[in-house]
PDB file of C-alpha atoms in Angstrom:
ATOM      1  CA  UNK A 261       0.000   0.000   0.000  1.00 50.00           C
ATOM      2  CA  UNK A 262       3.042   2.434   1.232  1.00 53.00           C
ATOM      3  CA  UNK A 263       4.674   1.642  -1.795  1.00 53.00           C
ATOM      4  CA  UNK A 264       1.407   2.547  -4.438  1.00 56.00           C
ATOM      5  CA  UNK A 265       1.003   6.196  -2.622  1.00 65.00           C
ATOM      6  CA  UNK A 266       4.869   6.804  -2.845  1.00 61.00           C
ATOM      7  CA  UNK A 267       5.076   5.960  -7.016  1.00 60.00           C
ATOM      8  CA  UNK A 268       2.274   8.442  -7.200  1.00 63.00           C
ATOM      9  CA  UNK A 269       3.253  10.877  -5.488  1.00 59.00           C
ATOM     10  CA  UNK A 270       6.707  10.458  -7.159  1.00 62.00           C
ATOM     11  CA  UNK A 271       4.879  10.353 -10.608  1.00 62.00           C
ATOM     12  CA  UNK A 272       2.854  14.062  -9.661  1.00 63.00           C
ATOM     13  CA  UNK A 273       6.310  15.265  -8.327  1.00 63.00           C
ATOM     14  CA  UNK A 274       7.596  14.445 -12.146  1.00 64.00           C
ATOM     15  CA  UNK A 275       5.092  15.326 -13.644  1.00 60.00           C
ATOM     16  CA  UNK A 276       5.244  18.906 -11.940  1.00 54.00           C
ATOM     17  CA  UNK A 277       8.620  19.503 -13.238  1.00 59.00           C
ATOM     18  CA  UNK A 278       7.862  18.359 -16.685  1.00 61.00           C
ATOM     19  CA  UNK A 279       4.811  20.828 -16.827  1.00 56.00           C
ATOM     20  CA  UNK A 280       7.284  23.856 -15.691  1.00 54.00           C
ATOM     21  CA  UNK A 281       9.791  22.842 -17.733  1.00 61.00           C
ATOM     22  CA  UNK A 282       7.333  23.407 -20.544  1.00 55.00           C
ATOM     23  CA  UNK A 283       6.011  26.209 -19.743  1.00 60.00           C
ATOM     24  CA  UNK A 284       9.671  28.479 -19.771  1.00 60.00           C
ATOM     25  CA  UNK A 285      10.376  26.746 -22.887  1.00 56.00           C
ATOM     26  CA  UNK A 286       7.183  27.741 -24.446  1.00 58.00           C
ATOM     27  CA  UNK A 287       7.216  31.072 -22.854  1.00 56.00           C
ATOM     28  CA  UNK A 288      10.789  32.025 -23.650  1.00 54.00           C
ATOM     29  CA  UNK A 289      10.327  31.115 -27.293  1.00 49.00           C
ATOM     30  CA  UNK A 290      11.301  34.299 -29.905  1.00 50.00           C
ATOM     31  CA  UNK A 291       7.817  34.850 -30.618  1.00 47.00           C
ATOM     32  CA  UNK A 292       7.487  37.826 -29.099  1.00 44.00           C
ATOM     33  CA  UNK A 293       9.123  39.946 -32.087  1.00 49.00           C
ATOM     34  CA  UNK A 294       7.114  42.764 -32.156  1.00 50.00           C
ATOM     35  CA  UNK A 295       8.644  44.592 -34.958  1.00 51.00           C
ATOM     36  CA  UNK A 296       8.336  41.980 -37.490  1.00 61.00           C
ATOM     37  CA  UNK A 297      10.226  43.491 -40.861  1.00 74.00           C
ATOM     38  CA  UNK A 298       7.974  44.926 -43.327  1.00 85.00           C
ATOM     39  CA  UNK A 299       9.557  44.905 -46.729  1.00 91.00           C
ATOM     40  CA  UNK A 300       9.100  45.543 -50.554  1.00 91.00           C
ATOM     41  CA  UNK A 301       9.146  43.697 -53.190  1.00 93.00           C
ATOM     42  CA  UNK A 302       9.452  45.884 -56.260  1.00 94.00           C
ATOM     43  CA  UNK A 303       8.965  44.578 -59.260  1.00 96.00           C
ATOM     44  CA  UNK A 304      10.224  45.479 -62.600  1.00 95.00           C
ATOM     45  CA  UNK A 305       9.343  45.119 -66.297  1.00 96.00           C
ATOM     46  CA  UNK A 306       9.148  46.312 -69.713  1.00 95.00           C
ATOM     47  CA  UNK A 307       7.242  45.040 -73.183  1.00 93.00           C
ATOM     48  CA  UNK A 308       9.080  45.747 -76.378  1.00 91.00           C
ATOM     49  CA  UNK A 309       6.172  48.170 -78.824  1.00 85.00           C
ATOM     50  CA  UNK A 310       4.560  44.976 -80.808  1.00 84.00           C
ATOM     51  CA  UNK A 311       5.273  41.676 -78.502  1.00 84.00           C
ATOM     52  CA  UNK A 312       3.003  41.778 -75.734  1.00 85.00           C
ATOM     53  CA  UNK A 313       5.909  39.470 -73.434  1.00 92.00           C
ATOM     54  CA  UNK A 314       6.756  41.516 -70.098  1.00 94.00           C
ATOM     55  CA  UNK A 315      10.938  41.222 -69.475  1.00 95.00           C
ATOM     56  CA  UNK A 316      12.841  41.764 -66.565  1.00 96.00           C
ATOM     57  CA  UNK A 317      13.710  45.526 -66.344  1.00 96.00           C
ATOM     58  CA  UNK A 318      16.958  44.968 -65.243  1.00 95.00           C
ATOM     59  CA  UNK A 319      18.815  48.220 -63.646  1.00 95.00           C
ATOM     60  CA  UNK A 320      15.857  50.483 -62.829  1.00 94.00           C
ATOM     61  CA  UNK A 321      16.198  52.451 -59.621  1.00 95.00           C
ATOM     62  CA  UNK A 322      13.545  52.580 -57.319  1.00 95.00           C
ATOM     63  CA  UNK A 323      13.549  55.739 -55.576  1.00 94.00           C
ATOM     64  CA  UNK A 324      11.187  56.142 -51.983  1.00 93.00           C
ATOM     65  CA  UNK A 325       9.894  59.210 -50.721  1.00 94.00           C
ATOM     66  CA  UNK A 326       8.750  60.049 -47.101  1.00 94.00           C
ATOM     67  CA  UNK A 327       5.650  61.980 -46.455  1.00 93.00           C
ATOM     68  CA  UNK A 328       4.841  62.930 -50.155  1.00 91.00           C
ATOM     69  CA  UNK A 329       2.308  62.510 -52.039  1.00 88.00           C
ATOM     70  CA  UNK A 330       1.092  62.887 -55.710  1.00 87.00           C
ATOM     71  CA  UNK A 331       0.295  66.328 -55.573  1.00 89.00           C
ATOM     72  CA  UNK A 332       4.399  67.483 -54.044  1.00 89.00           C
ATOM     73  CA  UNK A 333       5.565  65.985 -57.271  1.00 88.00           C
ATOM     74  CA  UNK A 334       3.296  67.529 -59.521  1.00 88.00           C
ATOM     75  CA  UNK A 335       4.877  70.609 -61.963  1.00 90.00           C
ATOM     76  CA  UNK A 336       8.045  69.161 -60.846  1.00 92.00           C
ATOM     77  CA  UNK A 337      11.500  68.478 -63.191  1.00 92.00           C
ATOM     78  CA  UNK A 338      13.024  65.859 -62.612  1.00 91.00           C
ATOM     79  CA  UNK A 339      16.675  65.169 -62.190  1.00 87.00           C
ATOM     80  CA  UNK A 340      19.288  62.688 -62.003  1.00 75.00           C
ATOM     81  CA  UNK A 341      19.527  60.302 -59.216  1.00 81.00           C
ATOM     82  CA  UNK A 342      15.910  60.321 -58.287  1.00 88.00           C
ATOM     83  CA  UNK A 343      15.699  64.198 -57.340  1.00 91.00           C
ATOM     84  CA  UNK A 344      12.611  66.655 -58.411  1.00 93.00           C
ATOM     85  CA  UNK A 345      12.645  70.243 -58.601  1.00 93.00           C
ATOM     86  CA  UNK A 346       9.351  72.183 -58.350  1.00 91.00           C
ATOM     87  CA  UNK A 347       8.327  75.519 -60.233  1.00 91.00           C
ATOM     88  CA  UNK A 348       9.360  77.823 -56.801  1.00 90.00           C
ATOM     89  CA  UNK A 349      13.190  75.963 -57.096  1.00 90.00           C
ATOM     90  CA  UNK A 350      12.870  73.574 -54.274  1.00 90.00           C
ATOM     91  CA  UNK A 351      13.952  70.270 -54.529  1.00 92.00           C
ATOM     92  CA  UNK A 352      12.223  66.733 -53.549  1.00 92.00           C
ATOM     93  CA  UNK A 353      15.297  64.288 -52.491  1.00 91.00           C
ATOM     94  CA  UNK A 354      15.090  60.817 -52.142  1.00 91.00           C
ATOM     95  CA  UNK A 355      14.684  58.892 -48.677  1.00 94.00           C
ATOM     96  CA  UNK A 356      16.186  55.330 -49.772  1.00 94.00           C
ATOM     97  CA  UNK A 357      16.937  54.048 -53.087  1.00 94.00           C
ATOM     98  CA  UNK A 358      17.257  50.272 -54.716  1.00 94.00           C
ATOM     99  CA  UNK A 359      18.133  49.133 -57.879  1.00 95.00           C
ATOM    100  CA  UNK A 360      16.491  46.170 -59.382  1.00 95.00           C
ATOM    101  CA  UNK A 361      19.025  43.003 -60.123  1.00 96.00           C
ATOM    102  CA  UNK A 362      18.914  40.847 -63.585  1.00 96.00           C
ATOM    103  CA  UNK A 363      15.587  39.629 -62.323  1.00 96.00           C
ATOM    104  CA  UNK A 364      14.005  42.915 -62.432  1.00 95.00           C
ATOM    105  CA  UNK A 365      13.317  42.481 -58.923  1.00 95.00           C
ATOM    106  CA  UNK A 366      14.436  44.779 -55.499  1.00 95.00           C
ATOM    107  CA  UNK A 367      13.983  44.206 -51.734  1.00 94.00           C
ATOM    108  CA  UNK A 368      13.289  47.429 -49.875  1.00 93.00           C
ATOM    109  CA  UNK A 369      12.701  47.355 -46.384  1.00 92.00           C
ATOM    110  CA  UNK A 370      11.315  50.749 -45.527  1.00 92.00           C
ATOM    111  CA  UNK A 371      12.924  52.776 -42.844  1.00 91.00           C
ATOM    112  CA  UNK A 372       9.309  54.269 -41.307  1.00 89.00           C
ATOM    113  CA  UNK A 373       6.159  51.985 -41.411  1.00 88.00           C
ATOM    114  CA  UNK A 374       3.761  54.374 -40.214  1.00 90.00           C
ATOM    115  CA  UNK A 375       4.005  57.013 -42.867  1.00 91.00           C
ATOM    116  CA  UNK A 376       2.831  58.197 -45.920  1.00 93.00           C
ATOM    117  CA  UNK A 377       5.300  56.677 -48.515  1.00 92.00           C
ATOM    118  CA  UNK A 378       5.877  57.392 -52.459  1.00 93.00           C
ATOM    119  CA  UNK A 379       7.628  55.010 -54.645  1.00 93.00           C
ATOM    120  CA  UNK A 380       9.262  56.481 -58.280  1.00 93.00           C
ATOM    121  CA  UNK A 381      10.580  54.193 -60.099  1.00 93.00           C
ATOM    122  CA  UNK A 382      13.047  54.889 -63.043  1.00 94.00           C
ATOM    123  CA  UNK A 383      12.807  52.389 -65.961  1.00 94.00           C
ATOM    124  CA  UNK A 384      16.816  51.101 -66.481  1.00 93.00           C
ATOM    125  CA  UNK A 385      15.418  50.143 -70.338  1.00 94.00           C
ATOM    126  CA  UNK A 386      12.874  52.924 -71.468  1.00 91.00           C
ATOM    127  CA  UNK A 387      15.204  55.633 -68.564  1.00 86.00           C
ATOM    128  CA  UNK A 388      14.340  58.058 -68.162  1.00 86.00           C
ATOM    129  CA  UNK A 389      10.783  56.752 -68.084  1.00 92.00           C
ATOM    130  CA  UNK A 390       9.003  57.149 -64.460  1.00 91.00           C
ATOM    131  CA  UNK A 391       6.201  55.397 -62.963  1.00 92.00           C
ATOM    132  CA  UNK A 392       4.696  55.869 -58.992  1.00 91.00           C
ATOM    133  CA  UNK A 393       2.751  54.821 -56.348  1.00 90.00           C
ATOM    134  CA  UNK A 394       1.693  56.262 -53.410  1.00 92.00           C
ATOM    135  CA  UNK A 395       0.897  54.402 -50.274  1.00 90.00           C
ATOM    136  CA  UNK A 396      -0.286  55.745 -46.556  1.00 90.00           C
ATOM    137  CA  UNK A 397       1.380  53.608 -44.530  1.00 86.00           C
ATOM    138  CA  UNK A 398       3.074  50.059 -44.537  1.00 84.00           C
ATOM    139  CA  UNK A 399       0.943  47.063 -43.298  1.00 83.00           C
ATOM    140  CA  UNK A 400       2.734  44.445 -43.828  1.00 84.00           C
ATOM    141  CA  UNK A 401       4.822  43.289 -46.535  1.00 86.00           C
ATOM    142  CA  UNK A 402       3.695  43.382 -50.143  1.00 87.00           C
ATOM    143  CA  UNK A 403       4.470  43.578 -53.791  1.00 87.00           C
ATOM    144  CA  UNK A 404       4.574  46.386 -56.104  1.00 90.00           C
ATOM    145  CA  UNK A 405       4.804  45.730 -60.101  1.00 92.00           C
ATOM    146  CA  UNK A 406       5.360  48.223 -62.702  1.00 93.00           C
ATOM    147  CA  UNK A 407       5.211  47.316 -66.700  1.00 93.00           C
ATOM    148  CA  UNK A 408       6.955  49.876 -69.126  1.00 92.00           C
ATOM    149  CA  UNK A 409       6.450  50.465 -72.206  1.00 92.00           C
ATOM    150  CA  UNK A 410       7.049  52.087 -75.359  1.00 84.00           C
ATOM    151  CA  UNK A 411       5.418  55.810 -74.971  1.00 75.00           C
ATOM    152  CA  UNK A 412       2.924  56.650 -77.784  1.00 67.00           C
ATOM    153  CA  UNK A 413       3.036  60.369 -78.800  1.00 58.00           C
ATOM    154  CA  UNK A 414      -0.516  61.430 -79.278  1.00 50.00           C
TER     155      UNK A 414
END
């Protein structure tokens, strides 16, 4: 009879250990990242003026702008290395800057994820060709795709 009451208690006594030994594992996992990396993924493309196939638009830069929107770059010139000058003289400069590899494809993690962010991106085939996007803020991660192509003169 001793001998019964002893293996259980014994058993709870192991079982007790097991249980915390859990739990600090479980709770002292890396889980707990709460700035999980929001990035990017520009993507890059042109067609050539009578084949509808998109190819990689290898060498464009992708130029990001902080806190401006549509309207800031509107009656502006632009200049090399992803600068704009408006009508009054003042100049728009970039934030951060990529350049797409062979794939037509760049990685930008953004530096701010809770601001209003522009994207310009310079075609490396059709340059100086520009194309943009504005976005609010940054979610999450996501993917942004831009075709070039031949400009028609109307």
């Amino acid at each position: 009879m001793y001998y019964c009451s002893y293996f259980k208690l014994y058993i709870m006594k192991q079982s007790v250990y097991i249980f915390l030994f859990l739990f600090f594992c479980v709770s002292c996992s890396d889980n707990d990242k709460h700035d999980i990396e929001k990035n990017i993924q520009v993507e890059v493309f042109y067609k050539l003026e009578y084949l509808q196939q998109e190819y990689p638009d290898a060498g464009a830069k992708v130029f990001i702008y902080y806190d401006r929107s549509s309207i800031d770059f509107s009656l502006t010139t632009y200049t090399e290395e992803g600068s704009f000058i408006k009508e009054d003289g003042t100049v728009i400069i970039l934030d951060q800057t990529g350049i797409t590899d062979d794939s037509g494809i760049t990685i930008v993690t953004p530096k701010y994820h809770d601001r209003m962010l522009t994207i310009v991106i310079e075609s490396g085939f059709y340059s100086p060709q520009l194309k943009h996007e504005v976005y609010p803020s940054v979610k999450g991660s996501f993917i942004v795709k831009k075709i070039f192509e031949v400009e028609k003169d109307l």
